[in-house]
C-alpha cells in the first residue's frame, strides 16, 4: 500500500527534510525485502522506523546509509541525489551511522576516545604540532561532549571500566564528535536495563535538537515517548506513518504486531 510521506513539521522545524527516500526498493534475488518506501527525516526531529520482525527495518537502514545498493528508488541528502554515492562519501557529508563509529577503545580513556573521533571533522590531527592552544581547544570540546552525555566526571577512566549503558553513551559522544547532520541509530536501546533505557532515551531526545535523527527501535514505549514521526513497516512496505498516537491507534498496525511480535517493553 502507499501512504503520503510525512508532512513537514508544523511547529517551526526546518520544512525541508535533510534525508529522504523515494520509492526505495530492495530485492535479494527473487525476494522483495523492501518495496517502494518513502521516508523523510527532518532537522530537530526523531523519526522512528518500527515494525514486526522481518519487516525490512534493517534493510531500509542499510539502504539509507548506503551499505546496500537499492534495486530501485532514490535517496536524497539536502535535496541532492546520493543514491549512487558510497558510504564514506555520504559520511563526509554528515550522515553518521551509530555502529560505524561506535567501536570504542576499551584501553583508552573516555577523553581520548572522544578526541580520536573529533580529529576528522575538525582536521585538528594535522594541527597537533602547531600549538598547545589547539590541544586545549580539543580537550575542552571533548569534555563538553562527554558532559552532554553525562560522562564528564569519568573522562580519565578507561572505557572498559564502563557499564554497558554508559559505553553506549560514550558511543553517542563519539558520534556527536563527527558533527552529524543526520544521525542514524540502529536499536540504540537494545540490551539495556530500564534505568539505562531512560537515560539513553533522554540523551537521544537531547541530541536530536541539533540534527535529523532516524532510529530503528523495538522499544515501543520509548518510540511513543520521544518519536516525532513514526514509519511502520510490514513485509517491506510502509503500513502506516504519522505521530505515535496515530499509528498506534491504526488497527492495521495493531494487527501487524499481534502474534508476530508482542514487544511493549
Ligand atoms: N542479505 C540478505 N539476503 C537475503 N534476505 C535478506 C537479507 N537481508 C535481509 N533479508 C530478508 O529481508 C527481510 C527483512 O529483513 P530485515 O532484517 O530488514 O528486517 P527487520 O525489520 O530489520 O527485522 P528484525 O526486527 O528481526 O531485525 C527478512 O525476511 C530477511 O530475511
Short mmCIF file of C-alpha atoms and ligand atoms in Angstrom, two decimals:
data_model
loop_
_atom_site.label_atom_id
_atom_site.label_comp_id
_atom_site.label_asym_id
_atom_site.label_seq_id
_atom_site.Cartn_x
_atom_site.Cartn_y
_atom_site.Cartn_z
CA UNK A 1 0.00 0.00 0.00
CA UNK A 2 1.05 3.59 -0.34
CA UNK A 3 0.52 6.49 2.00
CA UNK A 4 1.79 10.02 1.71
CA UNK A 5 5.23 10.79 3.17
CA UNK A 6 5.27 12.69 6.44
CA UNK A 7 4.32 16.32 6.07
CA UNK A 8 6.90 18.87 7.11
CA UNK A 9 6.64 19.57 10.84
CA UNK A 10 4.19 22.37 11.53
CA UNK A 11 5.85 23.53 14.74
CA UNK A 12 8.59 25.69 13.35
CA UNK A 13 11.06 22.95 12.38
CA UNK A 14 13.09 23.05 9.17
CA UNK A 15 10.44 22.46 6.49
CA UNK A 16 12.90 20.60 4.28
CA UNK A 17 13.88 17.05 5.03
CA UNK A 18 17.62 16.54 5.47
CA UNK A 19 17.38 12.89 4.46
CA UNK A 20 14.67 11.48 2.20
CA UNK A 21 13.97 8.36 0.25
CA UNK A 22 11.54 7.90 -2.57
CA UNK A 23 10.39 4.57 -3.91
CA UNK A 24 13.14 2.73 -2.05
CA UNK A 25 13.13 -0.90 -3.12
CA UNK A 26 15.49 -3.78 -2.43
CA UNK A 27 15.38 -7.35 -3.72
CA UNK A 28 17.64 -10.13 -2.54
CA UNK A 29 17.50 -12.45 -5.53
CA UNK A 30 13.81 -13.14 -6.09
CA UNK A 31 12.86 -11.97 -2.59
CA UNK A 32 11.48 -8.43 -2.32
CA UNK A 33 12.66 -7.26 1.12
CA UNK A 34 11.76 -3.57 0.78
CA UNK A 35 9.18 -2.20 -1.61
CA UNK A 36 8.53 1.38 -2.63
CA UNK A 37 9.32 3.02 0.72
CA UNK A 38 9.15 6.81 1.06
CA UNK A 39 10.63 8.43 4.15
CA UNK A 40 11.60 11.93 5.32
CA UNK A 41 13.86 12.78 8.23
CA UNK A 42 13.73 16.41 9.40
CA UNK A 43 16.24 18.51 11.28
CA UNK A 44 15.49 18.60 15.00
CA UNK A 45 13.11 15.64 14.83
CA UNK A 46 13.26 11.96 15.70
CA UNK A 47 11.96 9.61 13.04
CA UNK A 48 11.39 6.10 14.35
CA UNK A 49 11.26 3.14 12.00
CA UNK A 50 9.29 0.33 13.56
CA UNK A 51 7.62 -2.88 12.53
CA UNK A 52 7.47 -6.55 13.42
CA UNK A 53 10.43 -8.87 12.96
CA UNK A 54 11.49 -9.23 9.36
CA UNK A 55 9.53 -6.12 8.28
CA UNK A 56 12.54 -4.63 6.49
CA UNK A 57 13.75 -2.05 9.04
CA UNK A 58 17.42 -3.04 8.94
CA UNK A 59 17.33 -3.27 5.18
CA UNK A 60 15.94 0.27 4.92
CA UNK A 61 18.56 1.43 7.43
CA UNK A 62 21.31 -0.21 5.35
CA UNK A 63 19.91 1.31 2.17
CA UNK A 64 19.80 4.82 3.65
CA UNK A 65 23.37 4.52 4.93
CA UNK A 66 24.49 3.10 1.57
CA UNK A 67 25.51 -0.32 2.86
CA UNK A 68 23.03 -1.84 0.43
CA UNK A 69 22.50 -0.63 -3.10
CA UNK A 70 18.79 -0.14 -3.83
CA UNK A 71 17.18 -2.15 -6.59
CA UNK A 72 15.07 0.93 -7.32
CA UNK A 73 14.34 4.32 -5.84
CA UNK A 74 16.28 7.39 -4.78
CA UNK A 75 17.91 8.72 -1.65
CA UNK A 76 18.28 12.46 -1.18
CA UNK A 77 20.52 14.33 1.23
CA UNK A 78 19.73 18.02 1.46
CA UNK A 79 17.86 17.59 -1.78
CA UNK A 80 20.89 16.16 -3.62
CA UNK A 81 20.60 12.66 -5.04
CA UNK A 82 23.08 10.44 -3.18
CA UNK A 83 21.74 7.12 -4.45
CA UNK A 84 24.95 6.31 -6.31
CA UNK A 85 27.37 7.55 -3.66
CA UNK A 86 29.49 5.29 -1.46
CA UNK A 87 29.13 5.15 2.36
CA UNK A 88 32.35 7.05 3.01
CA UNK A 89 31.27 9.98 0.83
CA UNK A 90 27.88 10.29 2.49
CA UNK A 91 29.55 10.03 5.89
CA UNK A 92 31.72 13.00 4.92
CA UNK A 93 28.55 14.92 4.08
CA UNK A 94 27.42 14.44 7.66
CA UNK A 95 25.43 11.21 7.62
CA UNK A 96 26.63 9.30 10.65
CA UNK A 97 25.58 5.77 11.47
CA UNK A 98 25.88 4.71 15.07
CA UNK A 99 27.72 1.45 14.79
CA UNK A 100 30.23 2.67 12.22
CA UNK A 101 31.86 4.91 14.74
CA UNK A 102 30.65 3.17 17.83
CA UNK A 103 33.68 1.00 18.30
CA UNK A 104 35.12 2.49 21.45
CA UNK A 105 38.65 1.71 22.52
CA UNK A 106 38.49 -0.04 25.86
CA UNK A 107 42.05 0.64 26.92
CA UNK A 108 41.83 4.34 26.17
CA UNK A 109 40.30 6.98 28.42
CA UNK A 110 36.88 8.37 27.62
CA UNK A 111 38.52 11.68 26.81
CA UNK A 112 40.91 10.07 24.33
CA UNK A 113 38.09 8.10 22.73
CA UNK A 114 36.24 11.33 22.01
CA UNK A 115 39.42 13.16 20.96
CA UNK A 116 40.17 10.45 18.39
CA UNK A 117 36.65 10.76 16.98
CA UNK A 118 36.92 14.55 16.89
CA UNK A 119 40.01 14.74 14.79
CA UNK A 120 38.34 14.02 11.49
CA UNK A 121 35.69 16.73 11.21
CA UNK A 122 37.89 19.40 12.72
CA UNK A 123 41.07 18.39 10.90
CA UNK A 124 42.85 19.03 14.15
CA UNK A 125 45.01 15.95 13.78
CA UNK A 126 47.16 17.90 11.35
CA UNK A 127 47.39 20.81 13.75
CA UNK A 128 48.55 18.91 16.81
CA UNK A 129 52.13 20.01 16.47
CA UNK A 130 51.25 23.63 15.93
CA UNK A 131 50.23 24.88 19.30
CA UNK A 132 49.23 23.89 22.76
CA UNK A 133 46.14 26.06 22.38
CA UNK A 134 44.72 23.73 19.71
CA UNK A 135 45.22 20.85 22.12
CA UNK A 136 43.46 22.83 24.84
CA UNK A 137 40.64 23.51 22.45
CA UNK A 138 40.36 19.83 21.54
CA UNK A 139 40.32 18.83 25.21
CA UNK A 140 37.69 21.42 26.03
CA UNK A 141 35.43 20.31 23.19
CA UNK A 142 35.90 16.64 24.08
CA UNK A 143 34.98 17.36 27.69
CA UNK A 144 31.91 19.28 26.57
CA UNK A 145 30.78 16.29 24.53
CA UNK A 146 31.34 13.96 27.48
CA UNK A 147 29.37 16.37 29.62
CA UNK A 148 26.49 16.27 27.15
CA UNK A 149 26.21 12.51 27.57
CA UNK A 150 26.70 12.63 31.35
CA UNK A 151 30.23 11.21 31.42
CA UNK A 152 32.40 14.27 32.13
CA UNK A 153 33.28 13.11 35.63
CA UNK A 154 34.66 9.85 34.20
CA UNK A 155 36.73 11.47 31.46
CA UNK A 156 40.00 9.98 32.68
CA UNK A 157 38.75 6.44 33.23
CA UNK A 158 39.44 3.77 30.65
CA UNK A 159 36.38 2.92 28.57
CA UNK A 160 36.45 -0.75 29.54
CA UNK A 161 35.52 0.29 33.09
CA UNK A 162 32.13 1.50 31.93
CA UNK A 163 28.82 -0.31 32.31
CA UNK A 164 27.06 -1.34 29.10
CA UNK A 165 24.69 1.62 29.25
CA UNK A 166 27.50 4.12 29.77
CA UNK A 167 29.51 2.58 26.94
CA UNK A 168 26.57 3.29 24.65
CA UNK A 169 26.52 6.86 25.96
CA UNK A 170 30.23 7.13 25.12
CA UNK A 171 29.42 5.85 21.65
CA UNK A 172 26.89 8.66 21.29
CA UNK A 173 29.59 11.15 22.32
CA UNK A 174 31.96 9.78 19.66
CA UNK A 175 29.09 10.00 17.18
CA UNK A 176 28.45 13.64 18.06
CA UNK A 177 32.15 14.35 17.63
CA UNK A 178 31.58 13.74 13.92
CA UNK A 179 29.13 16.65 13.92
CA UNK A 180 26.32 14.71 12.24
CA UNK A 181 23.69 16.42 10.16
CA UNK A 182 21.80 13.14 10.13
CA UNK A 183 22.27 10.56 12.84
CA UNK A 184 21.06 7.01 12.24
CA UNK A 185 20.78 4.75 15.27
CA UNK A 186 20.13 1.03 14.90
CA UNK A 187 18.35 -0.23 18.02
CA UNK A 188 20.13 2.14 20.39
CA UNK A 189 18.34 0.70 23.43
CA UNK A 190 18.98 -2.96 22.69
CA UNK A 191 20.26 -4.91 25.67
CA UNK A 192 19.86 -2.09 28.19
CA UNK A 193 18.32 -2.26 31.64
CA UNK A 194 15.40 0.02 32.47
CA UNK A 195 17.49 2.72 34.12
CA UNK A 196 19.89 2.91 31.18
CA UNK A 197 16.94 2.92 28.76
CA UNK A 198 15.54 6.06 30.36
CA UNK A 199 18.89 7.84 30.34
CA UNK A 200 19.58 6.89 26.74
CA UNK A 201 16.10 7.96 25.63
CA UNK A 202 16.64 11.36 27.25
CA UNK A 203 20.04 11.61 25.60
CA UNK A 204 18.67 10.74 22.16
CA UNK A 205 15.97 13.36 22.61
CA UNK A 206 18.55 15.98 23.58
CA UNK A 207 20.88 15.06 20.71
CA UNK A 208 18.06 15.31 18.17
CA UNK A 209 17.83 19.07 18.70
CA UNK A 210 20.99 19.54 16.63
CA UNK A 211 20.49 17.06 13.81
CA UNK A 212 17.98 14.96 11.95
CA UNK A 213 17.69 11.61 13.68
CA UNK A 214 16.41 8.29 12.43
CA UNK A 215 16.28 5.28 14.69
CA UNK A 216 15.23 1.70 14.25
CA UNK A 217 13.82 0.65 17.59
CA UNK A 218 11.79 -2.19 19.06
CA UNK A 219 11.02 -0.46 22.35
CA UNK A 220 7.61 0.96 21.54
CA UNK A 221 7.26 2.78 24.84
CA UNK A 222 10.36 4.85 24.10
CA UNK A 223 9.28 5.33 20.49
CA UNK A 224 5.99 6.69 21.84
CA UNK A 225 7.81 8.91 24.33
CA UNK A 226 10.39 10.50 22.07
CA UNK A 227 9.48 9.77 18.44
CA UNK A 228 8.16 12.71 16.41
CA UNK A 229 7.43 10.82 13.21
CA UNK A 230 6.86 7.09 13.04
CA UNK A 231 7.03 4.89 9.97
CA UNK A 232 5.63 1.39 10.42
CA UNK A 233 6.91 -1.24 8.04
CA UNK A 234 5.36 -4.60 7.36
CA UNK A 235 6.67 -7.12 4.85
CA UNK A 236 8.88 -4.46 3.33
CA UNK A 237 6.12 -1.92 2.75
CA UNK A 238 5.02 1.18 4.60
CA UNK A 239 1.96 0.14 6.57
CA UNK A 240 1.38 3.45 8.35
CA UNK A 241 3.07 6.73 9.15
CA UNK A 242 2.37 9.67 11.41
CA UNK A 243 2.80 10.52 15.06
CA UNK A 244 2.72 7.74 17.62
CA UNK A 245 -0.89 8.35 18.66
CA UNK A 246 -1.97 7.99 15.04
CA UNK A 247 -0.03 4.87 14.16
CA UNK A 248 -0.66 3.09 17.46
CA UNK A 249 -4.41 3.59 17.02
CA UNK A 250 -4.30 2.17 13.50
CA UNK A 251 -5.98 -1.25 13.50
CA UNK A 252 -3.63 -2.47 10.77
CA UNK A 253 -0.63 -1.66 12.95
CA UNK A 254 -2.16 -3.42 15.94
CA UNK A 255 -2.88 -6.44 13.81
CA UNK A 256 0.67 -6.43 12.37
CA UNK A 257 2.14 -6.56 15.86
CA UNK A 258 -0.25 -9.11 17.28
CA UNK A 259 1.09 -12.61 17.10
CA UNK A 260 4.29 -11.71 15.28
CA UNK A 261 5.72 -9.52 17.99
CA UNK A 262 4.34 -8.65 21.35
CA UNK A 263 7.06 -6.22 22.26
CA UNK A 264 5.93 -3.48 24.55
CA UNK A 265 8.87 -3.48 26.94
N1 LIG B 1 21.24 -10.14 2.77
C1 LIG B 1 20.02 -10.70 2.72
N2 LIG B 1 19.76 -11.71 1.87
C2 LIG B 1 18.53 -12.27 1.80
N3 LIG B 1 17.47 -11.88 2.54
C3 LIG B 1 17.69 -10.88 3.41
C4 LIG B 1 18.96 -10.24 3.55
N4 LIG B 1 18.84 -9.26 4.50
C5 LIG B 1 17.57 -9.32 4.92
N5 LIG B 1 16.87 -10.28 4.28
C6 LIG B 1 15.46 -10.61 4.47
O1 LIG B 1 14.72 -9.41 4.28
C7 LIG B 1 13.63 -9.36 5.21
C8 LIG B 1 13.74 -8.09 6.02
O2 LIG B 1 14.86 -8.23 6.90
P1 LIG B 1 15.31 -7.06 7.87
O3 LIG B 1 16.49 -7.56 8.62
O4 LIG B 1 15.46 -5.81 7.09
O5 LIG B 1 14.04 -6.94 8.82
P2 LIG B 1 13.92 -6.20 10.22
O6 LIG B 1 12.60 -5.48 10.20
O7 LIG B 1 15.12 -5.39 10.48
O8 LIG B 1 13.84 -7.43 11.21
P3 LIG B 1 14.30 -7.57 12.76
O9 LIG B 1 13.38 -6.69 13.54
O10 LIG B 1 14.03 -9.02 13.04
O11 LIG B 1 15.74 -7.18 12.84
C9 LIG B 1 13.72 -10.62 6.05
O12 LIG B 1 12.82 -11.57 5.51
C10 LIG B 1 15.15 -11.07 5.88
O13 LIG B 1 15.26 -12.47 6.00
#
